[in-house]
Amino acid sequence: MINRKSAVPKLFYERLPTYDREEVDRMLEAMHVDGFVLIPGVLQTTEIKIARDKIDRLAPIGWDFEGLTDHYKNVFNRDPFWLSFLDREGVIDVAERALGSNCHIIGETAWRSHPGHRGVGLHLDYLPMEWPAPGVPSEIRVPMFLCTAHFYLSPQTEELCPTQVIPGSHTAGSKPARTEKQWGDRMLQPVLCNAGDVLLFRSDLWHSGSDNRTANQVRYLLQVHYGRREMSQHFAPYFEWQFNPEVLAACNPRQRRLLGDHAQGAYD
Ligand SMILES: O=C(O)CCC(=O)C(=O)O
């Protein structure tokens, strides 16, 4: 059990571990132990450039917002281009092992963070089970229900609002309190990496955004949000939602399932 008020926080990893796309077993293990994996070189330079150009041409709809932070939701429904990020080798393989071979996406969000962007503070995205005492006993592995893939479309430097994670903090079994900045003696550490690298993390991992402290650089990010088949899709606006026929026509069978085309039964 971890003492939440313990000593001086330190970096748990000097450098975050990275994985090759083929190392699915190792990555699944890391999702249970660390709560995240970093996979270098998933995207090529050309597609990073195209993705950034396409984000530059997005216009806000529904619940999107623009400002110091631009946030465009469910971009897969606007252009078939965004489909290929749903089933990237390595990322989708870990997502399916973690969430079931019938998992789907619950959203896909494009971000642009301008100088002055303020990162969201320490939080988790979804806690499947609140544990009664601090720290889930080590012999218990809480299953994953939601995982998010961050496709970094900008190099992640200290100044350009890198995501920050606390390795192993999903085993807290609780949300971080407003005042908390560490888990036991483990501190938040930035995910410093190249454009084209992917961070896949579970929803109960304590993580944080950070500020864009550059004078003139914009950070581009694409998030793919995966869930178990039983986790509902967040395709707003709910009553008006319609799949774009051009997008459906462009899907391969796996992508169609990831958009929610499942066997039709109450519990299938
Ligand atoms: O900007 C980031 O890298 C963090 C985003 C985040 O924490 C979230 O969407 O929950």
mmCIF file of C-alpha atoms and ligand atoms in Angstrom:
data_model
loop_
_atom_site.group_PDB
_atom_site.id
_atom_site.type_symbol
_atom_site.label_atom_id
_atom_site.label_comp_id
_atom_site.label_asym_id
_atom_site.label_seq_id
_atom_site.Cartn_x
_atom_site.Cartn_y
_atom_site.Cartn_z
ATOM 1 C CA MET A 1 0.000 0.000 0.000
ATOM 2 C CA ILE A 2 1.227 3.484 -0.893
ATOM 3 C CA ASN A 3 1.274 6.321 1.616
ATOM 4 C CA ARG A 4 -0.292 9.263 -0.178
ATOM 5 C CA LYS A 5 1.517 11.832 1.944
ATOM 6 C CA SER A 6 4.899 10.229 1.602
ATOM 7 C CA ALA A 7 8.265 11.826 1.169
ATOM 8 C CA VAL A 8 9.889 13.957 -1.440
ATOM 9 C CA PRO A 9 8.505 13.099 -4.886
ATOM 10 C CA LYS A 10 10.919 11.805 -7.513
ATOM 11 C CA LEU A 11 10.877 10.815 -11.149
ATOM 12 C CA PHE A 12 9.960 7.155 -11.371
ATOM 13 C CA TYR A 13 11.583 6.726 -14.783
ATOM 14 C CA GLU A 14 14.656 8.679 -15.860
ATOM 15 C CA ARG A 15 13.423 8.111 -19.418
ATOM 16 C CA LEU A 16 10.003 6.672 -20.142
ATOM 17 C CA PRO A 17 10.148 3.147 -21.591
ATOM 18 C CA THR A 18 9.239 2.780 -25.267
ATOM 19 C CA TYR A 19 7.913 -0.189 -27.217
ATOM 20 C CA ASP A 20 7.972 -1.466 -30.782
ATOM 21 C CA ARG A 21 4.592 -1.882 -32.432
ATOM 22 C CA GLU A 22 4.986 -5.676 -32.475
ATOM 23 C CA GLU A 23 5.569 -5.966 -28.707
ATOM 24 C CA VAL A 24 1.899 -6.351 -27.883
ATOM 25 C CA ASP A 25 2.354 -8.719 -24.907
ATOM 26 C CA ARG A 26 4.937 -6.446 -23.289
ATOM 27 C CA MET A 27 2.751 -3.420 -23.862
ATOM 28 C CA LEU A 28 -0.289 -5.105 -22.339
ATOM 29 C CA GLU A 29 1.781 -5.899 -19.255
ATOM 30 C CA ALA A 30 2.964 -2.275 -19.080
ATOM 31 C CA MET A 31 -0.656 -1.074 -19.286
ATOM 32 C CA HIS A 32 -1.278 -3.080 -16.102
ATOM 33 C CA VAL A 33 1.920 -2.034 -14.311
ATOM 34 C CA ASP A 34 2.657 1.531 -15.522
ATOM 35 C CA GLY A 35 -0.783 2.397 -16.889
ATOM 36 C CA PHE A 36 0.582 3.626 -20.251
ATOM 37 C CA VAL A 37 2.889 2.829 -23.157
ATOM 38 C CA LEU A 38 4.855 5.101 -25.471
ATOM 39 C CA ILE A 39 5.239 3.828 -29.057
ATOM 40 C CA PRO A 40 7.705 5.780 -31.214
ATOM 41 C CA GLY A 41 7.404 6.403 -34.935
ATOM 42 C CA VAL A 42 3.806 5.379 -35.537
ATOM 43 C CA LEU A 43 3.182 8.223 -37.999
ATOM 44 C CA GLN A 44 5.243 9.278 -41.010
ATOM 45 C CA THR A 45 6.315 12.885 -41.617
ATOM 46 C CA THR A 46 4.007 13.335 -44.608
ATOM 47 C CA GLU A 47 0.872 12.231 -42.808
ATOM 48 C CA ILE A 48 1.739 14.397 -39.790
ATOM 49 C CA LYS A 49 1.863 17.383 -42.129
ATOM 50 C CA ILE A 50 -1.442 16.452 -43.793
ATOM 51 C CA ALA A 51 -3.102 15.949 -40.391
ATOM 52 C CA ARG A 52 -1.912 19.366 -39.195
ATOM 53 C CA ASP A 53 -3.124 21.028 -42.402
ATOM 54 C CA LYS A 54 -6.505 19.355 -42.027
ATOM 55 C CA ILE A 55 -6.797 20.485 -38.390
ATOM 56 C CA ASP A 56 -6.022 24.020 -39.575
ATOM 57 C CA ARG A 57 -9.047 23.801 -41.871
ATOM 58 C CA LEU A 58 -11.529 22.467 -39.254
ATOM 59 C CA ALA A 59 -14.427 24.681 -38.248
ATOM 60 C CA PRO A 60 -16.138 24.309 -34.870
ATOM 61 C CA ILE A 61 -19.480 22.456 -34.729
ATOM 62 C CA GLY A 62 -21.617 21.200 -31.832
ATOM 63 C CA TRP A 63 -19.623 21.188 -28.610
ATOM 64 C CA ASP A 64 -16.313 22.205 -30.216
ATOM 65 C CA PHE A 65 -14.598 25.327 -28.949
ATOM 66 C CA GLU A 66 -11.829 27.652 -30.121
ATOM 67 C CA GLY A 67 -9.556 30.119 -28.341
ATOM 68 C CA LEU A 68 -6.107 29.589 -26.859
ATOM 69 C CA THR A 69 -7.121 25.941 -27.145
ATOM 70 C CA ASP A 70 -9.035 24.661 -30.173
ATOM 71 C CA HIS A 71 -10.943 21.423 -29.566
ATOM 72 C CA TYR A 72 -12.725 19.569 -32.394
ATOM 73 C CA LYS A 73 -14.681 16.457 -31.453
ATOM 74 C CA ASN A 74 -15.426 13.306 -33.434
ATOM 75 C CA VAL A 75 -13.370 14.397 -36.406
ATOM 76 C CA PHE A 76 -13.713 10.917 -37.972
ATOM 77 C CA ASN A 77 -17.203 11.914 -39.094
ATOM 78 C CA ARG A 78 -15.968 14.910 -41.102
ATOM 79 C CA ASP A 79 -13.436 13.322 -43.408
ATOM 80 C CA PRO A 80 -12.423 9.694 -44.143
ATOM 81 C CA PHE A 81 -8.813 10.825 -43.653
ATOM 82 C CA TRP A 82 -9.226 10.457 -39.879
ATOM 83 C CA LEU A 83 -10.284 6.777 -40.080
ATOM 84 C CA SER A 84 -6.760 5.465 -40.502
ATOM 85 C CA PHE A 85 -5.818 6.625 -36.998
ATOM 86 C CA LEU A 86 -8.389 4.275 -35.447
ATOM 87 C CA ASP A 87 -6.705 0.998 -36.350
ATOM 88 C CA ARG A 88 -2.963 1.721 -36.368
ATOM 89 C CA GLU A 89 -0.825 -1.375 -35.930
ATOM 90 C CA GLY A 90 0.370 -1.726 -32.355
ATOM 91 C CA VAL A 91 -2.048 0.818 -30.925
ATOM 92 C CA ILE A 92 -5.218 -1.019 -31.958
ATOM 93 C CA ASP A 93 -3.662 -4.372 -31.036
ATOM 94 C CA VAL A 94 -3.068 -3.256 -27.442
ATOM 95 C CA ALA A 95 -6.472 -1.540 -27.280
ATOM 96 C CA GLU A 96 -8.221 -4.734 -28.393
ATOM 97 C CA ARG A 97 -6.269 -6.887 -25.939
ATOM 98 C CA ALA A 98 -7.011 -4.434 -23.123
ATOM 99 C CA LEU A 99 -10.678 -3.712 -23.914
ATOM 100 C CA GLY A 100 -11.849 -6.744 -25.856
ATOM 101 C CA SER A 101 -11.810 -7.657 -29.534
ATOM 102 C CA ASN A 102 -15.219 -5.990 -29.874
ATOM 103 C CA CYS A 103 -14.064 -2.634 -28.465
ATOM 104 C CA HIS A 104 -15.019 0.564 -30.245
ATOM 105 C CA ILE A 105 -14.163 4.220 -30.189
ATOM 106 C CA ILE A 106 -16.162 6.598 -28.024
ATOM 107 C CA GLY A 107 -14.662 9.684 -29.693
ATOM 108 C CA GLU A 108 -11.783 11.181 -31.670
ATOM 109 C CA THR A 109 -10.626 14.691 -30.787
ATOM 110 C CA ALA A 110 -8.272 17.056 -32.609
ATOM 111 C CA TRP A 111 -6.541 19.778 -30.577
ATOM 112 C CA ARG A 112 -4.568 22.890 -31.397
ATOM 113 C CA SER A 113 -2.914 24.528 -28.396
ATOM 114 C CA HIS A 114 -1.584 28.038 -29.005
ATOM 115 C CA PRO A 115 1.005 29.978 -26.968
ATOM 116 C CA GLY A 116 -0.724 30.768 -23.669
ATOM 117 C CA HIS A 117 -2.728 27.497 -23.663
ATOM 118 C CA ARG A 118 -3.231 26.344 -20.063
ATOM 119 C CA GLY A 119 -3.073 22.586 -19.523
ATOM 120 C CA VAL A 120 -5.771 20.803 -17.583
ATOM 121 C CA GLY A 121 -4.450 19.889 -14.095
ATOM 122 C CA LEU A 122 -3.852 16.486 -12.524
ATOM 123 C CA HIS A 123 -6.874 14.210 -13.089
ATOM 124 C CA LEU A 124 -8.030 10.847 -14.322
ATOM 125 C CA ASP A 125 -10.545 10.363 -17.112
ATOM 126 C CA TYR A 126 -12.702 7.557 -15.701
ATOM 127 C CA LEU A 127 -12.384 5.470 -12.546
ATOM 128 C CA PRO A 128 -14.013 2.061 -13.049
ATOM 129 C CA MET A 129 -13.858 1.119 -9.376
ATOM 130 C CA GLU A 130 -13.315 3.288 -6.307
ATOM 131 C CA TRP A 131 -11.158 1.333 -3.869
ATOM 132 C CA PRO A 132 -12.158 1.686 -0.158
ATOM 133 C CA ALA A 133 -8.579 2.191 1.125
ATOM 134 C CA PRO A 134 -5.661 3.958 -0.583
ATOM 135 C CA GLY A 135 -3.987 1.639 -3.066
ATOM 136 C CA VAL A 136 -5.418 -1.382 -4.867
ATOM 137 C CA PRO A 137 -3.732 -4.520 -3.418
ATOM 138 C CA SER A 138 -0.975 -5.657 -5.765
ATOM 139 C CA GLU A 139 -2.560 -9.073 -6.379
ATOM 140 C CA ILE A 140 -5.609 -7.419 -7.944
ATOM 141 C CA ARG A 141 -5.568 -6.142 -11.537
ATOM 142 C CA VAL A 142 -8.421 -3.759 -12.182
ATOM 143 C CA PRO A 143 -9.600 -4.246 -15.777
ATOM 144 C CA MET A 144 -9.462 -1.393 -18.254
ATOM 145 C CA PHE A 145 -12.699 0.140 -19.529
ATOM 146 C CA LEU A 146 -11.447 3.158 -21.478
ATOM 147 C CA CYS A 147 -8.042 3.960 -22.974
ATOM 148 C CA THR A 148 -6.908 7.012 -24.923
ATOM 149 C CA ALA A 149 -4.275 7.165 -27.655
ATOM 150 C CA HIS A 150 -2.452 10.480 -28.071
ATOM 151 C CA PHE A 151 -1.088 10.827 -31.592
ATOM 152 C CA TYR A 152 1.422 13.652 -31.193
ATOM 153 C CA LEU A 153 1.525 15.828 -34.292
ATOM 154 C CA SER A 154 4.156 18.169 -32.801
ATOM 155 C CA PRO A 155 7.422 17.353 -31.038
ATOM 156 C CA GLN A 156 6.730 17.220 -27.321
ATOM 157 C CA THR A 157 9.265 19.504 -25.653
ATOM 158 C CA GLU A 158 9.110 20.809 -22.062
ATOM 159 C CA GLU A 159 7.754 24.154 -23.331
ATOM 160 C CA LEU A 160 5.190 22.817 -25.815
ATOM 161 C CA CYS A 161 2.575 21.513 -23.355
ATOM 162 C CA PRO A 162 3.620 17.864 -23.060
ATOM 163 C CA THR A 163 1.219 15.410 -21.439
ATOM 164 C CA GLN A 164 2.385 14.462 -17.940
ATOM 165 C CA VAL A 165 1.835 11.083 -16.294
ATOM 166 C CA ILE A 166 2.446 9.446 -12.917
ATOM 167 C CA PRO A 167 3.554 5.876 -13.646
ATOM 168 C CA GLY A 168 1.507 3.310 -11.726
ATOM 169 C CA SER A 169 -0.976 5.850 -10.335
ATOM 170 C CA HIS A 170 -3.966 3.913 -11.691
ATOM 171 C CA THR A 171 -3.385 1.577 -8.754
ATOM 172 C CA ALA A 172 -4.444 4.391 -6.408
ATOM 173 C CA GLY A 173 -8.041 3.225 -6.813
ATOM 174 C CA SER A 174 -9.218 6.831 -6.401
ATOM 175 C CA LYS A 175 -9.150 10.228 -8.073
ATOM 176 C CA PRO A 176 -6.372 12.642 -7.129
ATOM 177 C CA ALA A 177 -7.598 15.146 -4.549
ATOM 178 C CA ARG A 178 -7.536 18.807 -5.642
ATOM 179 C CA THR A 179 -4.395 19.412 -3.572
ATOM 180 C CA GLU A 180 -2.507 16.290 -4.636
ATOM 181 C CA LYS A 181 0.446 16.597 -6.993
ATOM 182 C CA GLN A 182 2.070 13.184 -6.569
ATOM 183 C CA TRP A 183 1.216 9.528 -5.992
ATOM 184 C CA GLY A 184 3.220 8.234 -3.048
ATOM 185 C CA ASP A 185 6.758 9.324 -3.854
ATOM 186 C CA ARG A 186 6.116 9.405 -7.596
ATOM 187 C CA MET A 187 5.847 12.736 -9.323
ATOM 188 C CA LEU A 188 4.260 13.784 -12.585
ATOM 189 C CA GLN A 189 6.671 13.418 -15.448
ATOM 190 C CA PRO A 190 6.429 14.870 -18.925
ATOM 191 C CA VAL A 191 6.039 12.648 -21.948
ATOM 192 C CA LEU A 192 8.831 14.127 -24.090
ATOM 193 C CA CYS A 193 8.862 12.584 -27.540
ATOM 194 C CA ASN A 194 8.815 13.189 -31.285
ATOM 195 C CA ALA A 195 5.970 14.087 -33.565
ATOM 196 C CA GLY A 196 4.526 10.799 -34.806
ATOM 197 C CA ASP A 197 4.918 8.996 -31.460
ATOM 198 C CA VAL A 198 1.847 7.644 -29.661
ATOM 199 C CA LEU A 199 1.038 7.508 -25.954
ATOM 200 C CA LEU A 200 -1.669 4.970 -25.070
ATOM 201 C CA PHE A 201 -2.939 5.203 -21.489
ATOM 202 C CA ARG A 202 -5.716 3.815 -19.351
ATOM 203 C CA SER A 203 -8.490 6.072 -18.072
ATOM 204 C CA ASP A 204 -7.648 5.613 -14.382
ATOM 205 C CA LEU A 205 -4.040 6.826 -14.804
ATOM 206 C CA TRP A 206 -3.369 10.135 -13.040
ATOM 207 C CA HIS A 207 -2.227 12.497 -15.765
ATOM 208 C CA SER A 208 -2.186 16.148 -16.658
ATOM 209 C CA GLY A 209 -1.901 18.602 -19.505
ATOM 210 C CA SER A 210 0.652 21.409 -19.269
ATOM 211 C CA ASP A 211 1.041 24.959 -20.509
ATOM 212 C CA ASN A 212 2.254 26.130 -23.898
ATOM 213 C CA ARG A 213 5.197 28.261 -22.753
ATOM 214 C CA THR A 214 6.599 28.897 -26.234
ATOM 215 C CA ALA A 215 6.430 32.316 -27.891
ATOM 216 C CA ASN A 216 5.118 31.145 -31.244
ATOM 217 C CA GLN A 217 4.690 27.366 -31.498
ATOM 218 C CA VAL A 218 1.358 25.574 -31.802
ATOM 219 C CA ARG A 219 0.940 22.073 -30.458
ATOM 220 C CA TYR A 220 -1.157 19.691 -32.576
ATOM 221 C CA LEU A 221 -2.645 16.548 -31.042
ATOM 222 C CA LEU A 222 -5.094 13.875 -32.138
ATOM 223 C CA GLN A 223 -6.781 11.760 -29.470
ATOM 224 C CA VAL A 224 -8.522 8.453 -30.171
ATOM 225 C CA HIS A 225 -10.720 7.402 -27.256
ATOM 226 C CA TYR A 226 -11.302 3.615 -27.082
ATOM 227 C CA GLY A 227 -13.851 1.855 -24.892
ATOM 228 C CA ARG A 228 -15.193 -1.572 -24.174
ATOM 229 C CA ARG A 229 -18.218 -2.360 -26.286
ATOM 230 C CA GLU A 230 -20.375 -1.666 -23.203
ATOM 231 C CA MET A 231 -19.016 1.896 -22.792
ATOM 232 C CA SER A 232 -21.243 4.342 -24.588
ATOM 233 C CA GLN A 233 -20.078 6.420 -27.523
ATOM 234 C CA HIS A 234 -19.901 10.172 -26.980
ATOM 235 C CA PHE A 235 -21.143 11.164 -30.395
ATOM 236 C CA ALA A 236 -22.836 14.489 -29.701
ATOM 237 C CA PRO A 237 -25.254 16.011 -30.468
ATOM 238 C CA TYR A 238 -26.995 12.780 -29.482
ATOM 239 C CA PHE A 239 -30.449 13.230 -31.023
ATOM 240 C CA GLU A 240 -29.143 14.677 -34.260
ATOM 241 C CA TRP A 241 -26.130 12.423 -34.674
ATOM 242 C CA GLN A 242 -25.824 10.907 -38.135
ATOM 243 C CA PHE A 243 -22.891 9.018 -39.553
ATOM 244 C CA ASN A 244 -21.432 10.616 -42.635
ATOM 245 C CA PRO A 245 -22.177 8.166 -45.534
ATOM 246 C CA GLU A 246 -18.904 9.073 -47.253
ATOM 247 C CA VAL A 247 -17.025 8.013 -44.101
ATOM 248 C CA LEU A 248 -18.964 4.756 -43.699
ATOM 249 C CA ALA A 249 -18.308 3.880 -47.353
ATOM 250 C CA ALA A 250 -14.563 4.364 -46.812
ATOM 251 C CA CYS A 251 -14.320 2.131 -43.697
ATOM 252 C CA ASN A 252 -12.663 -1.262 -43.668
ATOM 253 C CA PRO A 253 -14.567 -3.868 -41.569
ATOM 254 C CA ARG A 254 -12.461 -3.215 -38.458
ATOM 255 C CA GLN A 255 -12.989 0.530 -38.702
ATOM 256 C CA ARG A 256 -16.758 -0.005 -39.110
ATOM 257 C CA ARG A 257 -16.789 -2.059 -35.926
ATOM 258 C CA LEU A 258 -14.737 0.639 -34.197
ATOM 259 C CA LEU A 259 -17.462 3.101 -35.189
ATOM 260 C CA GLY A 260 -20.011 0.826 -33.485
ATOM 261 C CA ASP A 261 -21.189 -1.656 -36.123
ATOM 262 C CA HIS A 262 -21.493 -4.602 -33.708
ATOM 263 C CA ALA A 263 -23.529 -7.774 -33.592
ATOM 264 C CA GLN A 264 -27.065 -6.679 -32.772
ATOM 265 C CA GLY A 265 -28.096 -8.293 -29.513
ATOM 266 C CA ALA A 266 -28.901 -6.931 -26.078
ATOM 267 C CA TYR A 267 -25.649 -8.354 -24.695
ATOM 268 C CA ASP A 268 -23.629 -9.063 -27.864
HETATM 269 O O1 LIG B 1 -3.049 17.923 -23.356
HETATM 270 C C1 LIG B 1 -2.774 16.807 -22.945
HETATM 271 O O2 LIG B 1 -1.812 16.176 -23.328
HETATM 272 C C2 LIG B 1 -3.630 16.176 -21.871
HETATM 273 C C3 LIG B 1 -5.063 16.009 -22.275
HETATM 274 C C4 LIG B 1 -5.858 15.359 -21.190
HETATM 275 O O3 LIG B 1 -5.396 15.199 -20.097
HETATM 276 C C5 LIG B 1 -7.201 14.898 -21.420
HETATM 277 O O4 LIG B 1 -7.767 15.122 -22.528
HETATM 278 O O5 LIG B 1 -7.781 14.266 -20.495
#
